[in-house]
PDB file of C-alpha atoms in Angstrom:
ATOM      1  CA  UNK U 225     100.050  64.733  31.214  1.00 92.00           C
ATOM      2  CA  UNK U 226      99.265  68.124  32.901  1.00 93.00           C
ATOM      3  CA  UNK U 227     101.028  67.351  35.499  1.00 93.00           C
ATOM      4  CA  UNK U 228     103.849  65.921  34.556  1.00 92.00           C
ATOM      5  CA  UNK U 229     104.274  68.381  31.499  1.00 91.00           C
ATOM      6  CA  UNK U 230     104.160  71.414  34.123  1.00 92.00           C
ATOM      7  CA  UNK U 231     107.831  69.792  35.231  1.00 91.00           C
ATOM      8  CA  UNK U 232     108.789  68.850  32.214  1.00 91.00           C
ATOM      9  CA  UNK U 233     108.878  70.481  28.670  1.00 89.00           C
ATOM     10  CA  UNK U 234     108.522  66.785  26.809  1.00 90.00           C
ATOM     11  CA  UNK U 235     107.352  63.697  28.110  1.00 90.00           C
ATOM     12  CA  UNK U 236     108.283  60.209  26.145  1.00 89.00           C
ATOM     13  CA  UNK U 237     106.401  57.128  26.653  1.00 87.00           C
ATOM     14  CA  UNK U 238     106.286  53.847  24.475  1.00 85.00           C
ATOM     15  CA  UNK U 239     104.890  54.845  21.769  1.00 84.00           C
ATOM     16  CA  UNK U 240     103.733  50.920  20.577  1.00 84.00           C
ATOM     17  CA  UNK U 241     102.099  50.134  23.614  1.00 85.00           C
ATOM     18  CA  UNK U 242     100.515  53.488  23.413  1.00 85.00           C
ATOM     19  CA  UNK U 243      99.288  52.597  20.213  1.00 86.00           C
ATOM     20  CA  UNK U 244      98.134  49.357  20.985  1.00 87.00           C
ATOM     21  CA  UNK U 245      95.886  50.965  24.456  1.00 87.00           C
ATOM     22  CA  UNK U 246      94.362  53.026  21.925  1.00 88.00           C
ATOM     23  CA  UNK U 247      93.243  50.491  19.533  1.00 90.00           C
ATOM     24  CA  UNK U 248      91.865  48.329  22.081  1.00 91.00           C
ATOM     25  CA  UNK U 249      90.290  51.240  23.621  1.00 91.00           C
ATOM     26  CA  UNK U 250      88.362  51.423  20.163  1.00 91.00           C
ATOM     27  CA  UNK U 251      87.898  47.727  20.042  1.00 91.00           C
ATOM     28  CA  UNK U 252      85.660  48.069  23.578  1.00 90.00           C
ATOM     29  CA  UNK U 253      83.985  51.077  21.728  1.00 91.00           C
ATOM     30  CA  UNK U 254      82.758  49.070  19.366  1.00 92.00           C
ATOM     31  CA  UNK U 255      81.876  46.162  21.695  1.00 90.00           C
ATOM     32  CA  UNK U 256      79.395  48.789  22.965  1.00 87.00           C
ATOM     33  CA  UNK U 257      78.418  50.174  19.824  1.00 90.00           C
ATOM     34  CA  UNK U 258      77.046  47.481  17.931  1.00 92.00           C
ATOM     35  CA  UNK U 259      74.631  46.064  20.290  1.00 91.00           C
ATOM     36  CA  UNK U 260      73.526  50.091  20.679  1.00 89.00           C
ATOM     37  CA  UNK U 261      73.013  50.104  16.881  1.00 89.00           C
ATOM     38  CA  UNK U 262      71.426  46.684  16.858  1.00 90.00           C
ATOM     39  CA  UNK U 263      68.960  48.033  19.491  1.00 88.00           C
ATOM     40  CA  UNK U 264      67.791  51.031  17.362  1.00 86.00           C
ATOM     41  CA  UNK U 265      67.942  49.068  14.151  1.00 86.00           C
ATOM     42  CA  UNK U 266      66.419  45.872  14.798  1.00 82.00           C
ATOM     43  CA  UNK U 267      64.349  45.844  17.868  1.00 76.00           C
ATOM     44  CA  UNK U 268      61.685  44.097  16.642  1.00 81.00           C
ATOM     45  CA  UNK U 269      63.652  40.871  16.825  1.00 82.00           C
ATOM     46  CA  UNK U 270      62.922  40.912  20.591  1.00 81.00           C
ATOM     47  CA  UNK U 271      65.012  41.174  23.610  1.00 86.00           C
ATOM     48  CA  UNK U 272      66.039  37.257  23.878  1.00 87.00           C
ATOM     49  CA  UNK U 273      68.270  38.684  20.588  1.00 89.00           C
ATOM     50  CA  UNK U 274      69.429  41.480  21.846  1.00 89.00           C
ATOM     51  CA  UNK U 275      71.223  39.574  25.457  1.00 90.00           C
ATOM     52  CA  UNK U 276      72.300  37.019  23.275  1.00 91.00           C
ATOM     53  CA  UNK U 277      74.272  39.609  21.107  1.00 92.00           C
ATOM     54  CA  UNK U 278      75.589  41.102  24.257  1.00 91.00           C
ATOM     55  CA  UNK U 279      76.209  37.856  25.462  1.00 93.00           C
ATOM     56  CA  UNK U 280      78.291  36.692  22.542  1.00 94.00           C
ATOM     57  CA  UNK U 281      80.156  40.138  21.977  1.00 94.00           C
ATOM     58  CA  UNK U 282      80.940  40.190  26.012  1.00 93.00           C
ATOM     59  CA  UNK U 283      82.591  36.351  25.169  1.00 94.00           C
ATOM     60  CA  UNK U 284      84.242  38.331  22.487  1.00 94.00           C
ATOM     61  CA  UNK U 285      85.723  40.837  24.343  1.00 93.00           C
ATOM     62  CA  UNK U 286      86.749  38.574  27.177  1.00 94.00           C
ATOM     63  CA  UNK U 287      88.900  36.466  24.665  1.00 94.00           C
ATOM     64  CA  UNK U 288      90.205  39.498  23.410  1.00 93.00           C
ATOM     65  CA  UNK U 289      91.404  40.817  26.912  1.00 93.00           C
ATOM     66  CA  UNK U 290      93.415  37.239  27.378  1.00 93.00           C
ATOM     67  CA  UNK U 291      94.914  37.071  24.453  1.00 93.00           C
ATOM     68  CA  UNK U 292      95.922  40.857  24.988  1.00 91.00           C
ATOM     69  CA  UNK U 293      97.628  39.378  28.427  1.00 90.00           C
ATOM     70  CA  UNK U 294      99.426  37.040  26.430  1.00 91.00           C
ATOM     71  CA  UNK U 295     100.810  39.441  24.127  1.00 90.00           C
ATOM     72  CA  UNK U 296     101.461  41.940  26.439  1.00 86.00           C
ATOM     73  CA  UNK U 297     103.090  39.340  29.293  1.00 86.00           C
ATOM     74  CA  UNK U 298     104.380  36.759  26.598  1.00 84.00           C
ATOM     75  CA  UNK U 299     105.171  36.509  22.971  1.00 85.00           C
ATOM     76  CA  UNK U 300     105.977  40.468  22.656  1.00 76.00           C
ATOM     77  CA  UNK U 301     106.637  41.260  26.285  1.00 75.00           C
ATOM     78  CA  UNK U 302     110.092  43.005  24.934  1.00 74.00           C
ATOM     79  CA  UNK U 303     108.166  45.632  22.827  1.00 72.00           C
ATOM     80  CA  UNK U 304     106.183  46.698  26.484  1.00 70.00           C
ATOM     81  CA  UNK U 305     109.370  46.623  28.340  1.00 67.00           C
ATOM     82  CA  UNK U 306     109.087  50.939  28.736  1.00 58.00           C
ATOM     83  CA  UNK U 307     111.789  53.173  30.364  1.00 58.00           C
ATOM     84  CA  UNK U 308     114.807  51.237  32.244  1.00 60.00           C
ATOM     85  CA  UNK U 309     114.994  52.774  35.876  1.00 58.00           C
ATOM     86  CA  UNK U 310     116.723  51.294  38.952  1.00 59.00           C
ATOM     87  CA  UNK U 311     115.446  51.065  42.555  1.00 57.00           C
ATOM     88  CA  UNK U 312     117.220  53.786  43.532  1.00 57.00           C
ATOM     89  CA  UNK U 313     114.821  55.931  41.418  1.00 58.00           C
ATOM     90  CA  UNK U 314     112.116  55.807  44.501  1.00 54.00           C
ATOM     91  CA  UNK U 315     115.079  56.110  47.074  1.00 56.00           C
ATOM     92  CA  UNK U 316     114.858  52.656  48.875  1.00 63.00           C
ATOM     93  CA  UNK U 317     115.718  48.982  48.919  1.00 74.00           C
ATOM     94  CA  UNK U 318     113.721  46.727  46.428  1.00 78.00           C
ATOM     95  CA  UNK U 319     111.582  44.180  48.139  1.00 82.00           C
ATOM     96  CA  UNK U 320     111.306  40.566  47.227  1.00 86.00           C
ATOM     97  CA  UNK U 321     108.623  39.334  45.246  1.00 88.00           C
ATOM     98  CA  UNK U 322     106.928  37.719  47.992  1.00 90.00           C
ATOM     99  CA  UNK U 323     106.796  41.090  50.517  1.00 90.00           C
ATOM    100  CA  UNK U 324     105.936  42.862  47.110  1.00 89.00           C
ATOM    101  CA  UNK U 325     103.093  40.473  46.308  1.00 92.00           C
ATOM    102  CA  UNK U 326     101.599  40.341  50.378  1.00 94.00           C
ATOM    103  CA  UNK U 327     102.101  44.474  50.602  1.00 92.00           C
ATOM    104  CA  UNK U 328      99.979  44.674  46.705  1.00 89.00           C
ATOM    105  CA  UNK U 329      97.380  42.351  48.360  1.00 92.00           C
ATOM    106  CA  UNK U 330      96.648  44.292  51.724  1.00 93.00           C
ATOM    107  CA  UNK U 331      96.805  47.590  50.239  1.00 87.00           C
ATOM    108  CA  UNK U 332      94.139  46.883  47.263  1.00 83.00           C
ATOM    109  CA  UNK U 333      91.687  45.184  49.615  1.00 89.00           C
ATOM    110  CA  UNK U 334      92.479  48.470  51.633  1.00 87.00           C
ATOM    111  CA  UNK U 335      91.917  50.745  48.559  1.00 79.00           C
ATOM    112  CA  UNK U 336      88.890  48.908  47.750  1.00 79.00           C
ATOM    113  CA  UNK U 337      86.851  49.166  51.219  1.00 84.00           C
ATOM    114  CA  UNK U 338      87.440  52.897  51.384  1.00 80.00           C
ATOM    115  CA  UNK U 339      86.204  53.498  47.767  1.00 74.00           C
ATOM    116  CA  UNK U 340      83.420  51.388  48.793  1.00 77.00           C
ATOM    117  CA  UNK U 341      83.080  53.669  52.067  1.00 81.00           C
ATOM    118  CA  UNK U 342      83.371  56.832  49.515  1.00 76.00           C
ATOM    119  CA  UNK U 343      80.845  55.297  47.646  1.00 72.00           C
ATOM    120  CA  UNK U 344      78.197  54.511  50.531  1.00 75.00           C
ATOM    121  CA  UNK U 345      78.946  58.338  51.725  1.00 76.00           C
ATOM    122  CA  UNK U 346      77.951  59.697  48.316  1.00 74.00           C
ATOM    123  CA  UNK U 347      74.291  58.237  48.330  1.00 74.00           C
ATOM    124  CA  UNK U 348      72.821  61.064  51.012  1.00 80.00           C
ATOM    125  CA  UNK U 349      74.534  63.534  49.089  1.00 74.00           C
ATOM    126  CA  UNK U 350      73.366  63.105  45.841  1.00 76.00           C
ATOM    127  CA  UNK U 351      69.720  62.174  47.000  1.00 77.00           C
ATOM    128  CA  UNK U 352      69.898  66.042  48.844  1.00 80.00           C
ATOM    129  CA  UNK U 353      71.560  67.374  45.735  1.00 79.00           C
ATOM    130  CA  UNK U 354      69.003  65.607  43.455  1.00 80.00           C
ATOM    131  CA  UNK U 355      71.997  64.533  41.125  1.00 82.00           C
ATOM    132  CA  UNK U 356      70.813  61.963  38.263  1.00 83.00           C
ATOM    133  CA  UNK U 357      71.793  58.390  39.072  1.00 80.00           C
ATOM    134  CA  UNK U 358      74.007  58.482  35.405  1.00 84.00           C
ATOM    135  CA  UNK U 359      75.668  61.230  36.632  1.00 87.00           C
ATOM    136  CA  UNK U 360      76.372  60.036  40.208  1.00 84.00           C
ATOM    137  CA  UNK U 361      77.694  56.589  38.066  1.00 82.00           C
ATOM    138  CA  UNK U 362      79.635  57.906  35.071  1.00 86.00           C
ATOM    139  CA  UNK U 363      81.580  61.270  37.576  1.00 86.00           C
ATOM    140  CA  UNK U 364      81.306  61.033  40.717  1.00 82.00           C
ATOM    141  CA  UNK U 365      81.352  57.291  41.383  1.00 80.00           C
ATOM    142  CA  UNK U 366      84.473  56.898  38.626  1.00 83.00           C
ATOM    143  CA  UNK U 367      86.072  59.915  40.555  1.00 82.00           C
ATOM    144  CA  UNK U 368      85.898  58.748  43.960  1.00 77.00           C
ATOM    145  CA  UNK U 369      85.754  54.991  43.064  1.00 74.00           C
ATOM    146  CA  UNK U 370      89.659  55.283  41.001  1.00 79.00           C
ATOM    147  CA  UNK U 371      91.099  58.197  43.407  1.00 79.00           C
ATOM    148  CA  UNK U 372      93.822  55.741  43.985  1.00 78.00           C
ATOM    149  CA  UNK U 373      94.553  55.362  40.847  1.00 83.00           C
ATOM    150  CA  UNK U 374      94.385  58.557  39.704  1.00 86.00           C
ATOM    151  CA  UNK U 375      96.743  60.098  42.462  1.00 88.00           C
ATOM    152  CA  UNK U 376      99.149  57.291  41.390  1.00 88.00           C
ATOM    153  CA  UNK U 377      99.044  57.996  37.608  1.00 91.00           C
ATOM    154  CA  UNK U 378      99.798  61.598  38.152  1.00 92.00           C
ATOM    155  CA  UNK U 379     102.496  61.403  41.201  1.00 92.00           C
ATOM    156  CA  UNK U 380     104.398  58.899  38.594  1.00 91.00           C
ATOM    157  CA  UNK U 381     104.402  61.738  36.018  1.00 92.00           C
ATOM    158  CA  UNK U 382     105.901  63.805  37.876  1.00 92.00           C
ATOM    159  CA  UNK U 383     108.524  61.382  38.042  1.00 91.00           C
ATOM    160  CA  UNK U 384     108.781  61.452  34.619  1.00 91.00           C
ATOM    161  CA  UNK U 385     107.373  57.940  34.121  1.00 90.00           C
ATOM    162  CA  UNK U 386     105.296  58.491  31.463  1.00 90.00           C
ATOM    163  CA  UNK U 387     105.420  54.762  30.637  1.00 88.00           C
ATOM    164  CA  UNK U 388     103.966  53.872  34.167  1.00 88.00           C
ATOM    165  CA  UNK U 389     101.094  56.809  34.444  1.00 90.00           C
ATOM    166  CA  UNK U 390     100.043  56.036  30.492  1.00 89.00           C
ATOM    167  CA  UNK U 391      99.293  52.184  31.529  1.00 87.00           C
ATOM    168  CA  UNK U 392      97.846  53.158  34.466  1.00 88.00           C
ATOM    169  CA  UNK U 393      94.904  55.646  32.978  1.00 87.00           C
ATOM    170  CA  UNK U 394      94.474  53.371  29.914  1.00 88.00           C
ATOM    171  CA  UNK U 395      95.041  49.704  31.928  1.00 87.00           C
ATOM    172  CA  UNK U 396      92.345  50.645  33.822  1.00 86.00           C
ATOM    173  CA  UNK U 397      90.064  51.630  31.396  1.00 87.00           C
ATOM    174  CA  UNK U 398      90.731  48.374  29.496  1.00 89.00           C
ATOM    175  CA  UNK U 399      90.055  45.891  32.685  1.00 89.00           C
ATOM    176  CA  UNK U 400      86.569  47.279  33.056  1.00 88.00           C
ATOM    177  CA  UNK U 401      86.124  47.432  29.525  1.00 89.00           C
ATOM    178  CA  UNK U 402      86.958  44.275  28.688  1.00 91.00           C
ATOM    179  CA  UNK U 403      86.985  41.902  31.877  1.00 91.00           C
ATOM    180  CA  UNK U 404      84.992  43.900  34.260  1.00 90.00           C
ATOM    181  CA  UNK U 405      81.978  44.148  32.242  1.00 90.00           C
ATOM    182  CA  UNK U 406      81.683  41.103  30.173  1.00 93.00           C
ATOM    183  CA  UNK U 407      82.633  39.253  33.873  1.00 93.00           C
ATOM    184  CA  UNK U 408      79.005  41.079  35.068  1.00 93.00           C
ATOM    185  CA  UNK U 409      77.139  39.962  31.570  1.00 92.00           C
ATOM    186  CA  UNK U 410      78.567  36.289  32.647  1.00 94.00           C
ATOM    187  CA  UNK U 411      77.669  36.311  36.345  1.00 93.00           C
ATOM    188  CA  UNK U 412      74.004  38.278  35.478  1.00 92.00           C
ATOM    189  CA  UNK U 413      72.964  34.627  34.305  1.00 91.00           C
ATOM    190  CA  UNK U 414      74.131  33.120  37.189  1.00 90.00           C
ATOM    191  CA  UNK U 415      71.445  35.390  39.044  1.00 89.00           C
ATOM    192  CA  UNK U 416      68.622  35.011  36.541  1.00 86.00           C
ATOM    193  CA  UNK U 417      68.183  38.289  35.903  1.00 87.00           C
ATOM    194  CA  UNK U 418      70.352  38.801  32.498  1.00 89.00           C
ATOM    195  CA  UNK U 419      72.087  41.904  31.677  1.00 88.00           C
ATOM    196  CA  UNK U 420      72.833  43.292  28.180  1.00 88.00           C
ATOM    197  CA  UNK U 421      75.405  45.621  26.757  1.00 88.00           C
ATOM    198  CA  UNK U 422      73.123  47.920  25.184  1.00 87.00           C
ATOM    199  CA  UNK U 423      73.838  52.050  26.327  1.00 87.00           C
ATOM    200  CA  UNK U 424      71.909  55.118  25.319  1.00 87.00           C
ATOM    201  CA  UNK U 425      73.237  57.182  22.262  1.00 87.00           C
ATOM    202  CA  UNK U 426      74.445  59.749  24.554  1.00 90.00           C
ATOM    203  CA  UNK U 427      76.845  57.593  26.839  1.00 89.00           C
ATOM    204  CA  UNK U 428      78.135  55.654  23.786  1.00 89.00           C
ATOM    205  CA  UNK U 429      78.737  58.760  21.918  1.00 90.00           C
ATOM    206  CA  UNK U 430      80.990  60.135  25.030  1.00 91.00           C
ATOM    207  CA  UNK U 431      83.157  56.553  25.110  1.00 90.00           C
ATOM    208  CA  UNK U 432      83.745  57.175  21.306  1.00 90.00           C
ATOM    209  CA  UNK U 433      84.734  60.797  21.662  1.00 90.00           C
ATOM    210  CA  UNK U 434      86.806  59.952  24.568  1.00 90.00           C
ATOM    211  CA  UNK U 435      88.488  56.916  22.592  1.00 90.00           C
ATOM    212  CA  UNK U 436      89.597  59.135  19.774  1.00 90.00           C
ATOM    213  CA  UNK U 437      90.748  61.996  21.445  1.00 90.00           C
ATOM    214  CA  UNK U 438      93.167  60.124  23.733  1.00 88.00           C
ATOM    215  CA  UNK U 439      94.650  57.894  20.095  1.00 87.00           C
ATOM    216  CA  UNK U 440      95.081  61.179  18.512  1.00 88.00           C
ATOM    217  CA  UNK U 441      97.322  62.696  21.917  1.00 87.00           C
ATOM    218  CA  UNK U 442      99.269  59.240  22.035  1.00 85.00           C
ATOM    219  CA  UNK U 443      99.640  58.387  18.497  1.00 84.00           C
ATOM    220  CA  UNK U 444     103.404  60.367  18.667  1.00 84.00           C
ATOM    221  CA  UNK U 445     104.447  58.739  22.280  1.00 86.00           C
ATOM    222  CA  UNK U 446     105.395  62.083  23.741  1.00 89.00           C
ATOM    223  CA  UNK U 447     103.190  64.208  25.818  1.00 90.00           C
ATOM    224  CA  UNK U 448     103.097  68.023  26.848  1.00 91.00           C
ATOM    225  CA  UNK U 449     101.276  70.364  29.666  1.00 92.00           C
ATOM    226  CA  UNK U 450      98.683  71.293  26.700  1.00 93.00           C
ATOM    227  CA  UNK U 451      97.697  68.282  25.579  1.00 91.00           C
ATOM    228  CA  UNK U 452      96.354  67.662  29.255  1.00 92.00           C
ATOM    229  CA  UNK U 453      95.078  70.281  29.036  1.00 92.00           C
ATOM    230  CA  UNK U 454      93.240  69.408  26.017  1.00 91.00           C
ATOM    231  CA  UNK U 455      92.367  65.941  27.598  1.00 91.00           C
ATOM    232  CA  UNK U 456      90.735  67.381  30.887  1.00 92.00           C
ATOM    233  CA  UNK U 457      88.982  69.949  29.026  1.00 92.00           C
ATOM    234  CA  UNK U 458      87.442  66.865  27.135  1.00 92.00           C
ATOM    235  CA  UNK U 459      86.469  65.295  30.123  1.00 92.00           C
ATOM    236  CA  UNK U 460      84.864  68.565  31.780  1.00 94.00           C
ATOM    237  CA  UNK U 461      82.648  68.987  28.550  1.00 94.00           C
ATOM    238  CA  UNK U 462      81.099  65.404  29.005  1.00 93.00           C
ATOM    239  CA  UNK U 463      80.760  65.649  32.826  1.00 93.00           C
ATOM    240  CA  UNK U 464      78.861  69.013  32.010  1.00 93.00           C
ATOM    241  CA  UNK U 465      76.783  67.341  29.195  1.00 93.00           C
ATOM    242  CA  UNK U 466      75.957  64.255  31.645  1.00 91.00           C
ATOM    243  CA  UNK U 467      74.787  66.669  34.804  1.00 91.00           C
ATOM    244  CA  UNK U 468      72.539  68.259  32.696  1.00 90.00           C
ATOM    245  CA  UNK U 469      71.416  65.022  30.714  1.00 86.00           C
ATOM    246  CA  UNK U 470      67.939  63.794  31.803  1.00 81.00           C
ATOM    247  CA  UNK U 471      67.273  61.227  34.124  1.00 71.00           C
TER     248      UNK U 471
END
């Protein structure tokens, strides 16, 4: 939004799939709030409980995520349908579905060995720099790990496809949210060594904050230079609050 309002004085973007990011975005908030809660208010019912709850609220969210897919993709695909452009927007030929489809598989498997290489390269650093492991995970890891996708939501801003850069930040936020993380809940019992959904205070208090603050920017489907502004600063605060939080 910085970005792209630094070009242009008003950015437009569709406003009901904003909406709809935004409430799911506080759907996955609560999918980690609850068992947090739970933890605090009812720990004396034991830890079998607790992974269960997480168990059944990761199901939860998993059916939610598909049935967002077939909303999205199916029944109300024409409401997500975002700003016509042509080919000629990105000055080339379109390619056929099948080049598209081969060139989208080589280039994530690409994109995903070098953030795992990014990754790999951060460990000596942080061990010299005696950075806490939740920082290293919830800034630096999310930094390096989504660089792609970060350099891609902003370069399509400043194309003015607000649309395109909106699903990008939020999409992504919503796969791990709900498919990435219930997927690890699922596969932990494959392993034997259960996981549960369960987050300090501190960490669920930053999704929360973070959740409201971007439905409040989106709620009007236009965008400005301040509001990024307002977005990053955000984002500094809790990376600030997190190196200084306690291992």
């Amino acid at each position: 939004m910085f970005a792209g309002g630094m070009k242009y004085e008003r950015q437009k973007f569709n406003q009901i799939a904003a909406g709809m990011g935004a409430s799911l975005l506080l759907l996955a908030a609560v999918g980690l709030i609850i068992p947090a809660l739970f933890h605090f208010t009812a720990a004396d019912r034991g830890i079998v409980i607790e992974r269960e709850l997480s168990l059944t609220i990761s199901f939860i969210l998993f059916v939610i995520y598909v049935a967002t897919l077939l909303f999205t993709l199916k029944t109300h695909h024409h409401l997500f349908a975002g700003e016509a452009h042509s080919p000629s927007d990105l000055g080339e030929q379109p390619w056929t579905p099948r080049v598209s489809i081969s060139i989208l598989t080589v280039v994530a498997s690409l994109v995903a060995l070098m953030s795992e290489m990014l990754v790999g390269a951060l460990e000596p650093a942080v061990q010299q720099l005696g950075l806490t492991r939740v920082f290293v995970g919830v800034i630096l890891v999310a930094l390096v790990g989504n660089a792609a996708e970060h350099s891609t939501a902003v370069m399509v801003a400043l194309k003015n496809k607000m649309d395109l850069a909106y699903g990008i930040a939020v999409g992504s936020s919503l796969q791990i949210a709900l498919l990435v993380a219930p997927l690890l809940v699922f596969a932990s019992y494959l392993f034997g060594t259960p996981l549960d959904l369960i987050f300090t205070p501190f960490e669920v208090a930053a999704v929360t904050i973070s959740v409201l603050i971007v439905g409040f920017v989106a709620m009007d489907g236009e965008s400005n230079w301040l509001e990024g502004v307002m977005l990053v600063g955000v984002y500094l605060m809790l990376a600030i609050a997190f190196f200084f939080l306690p291992a």
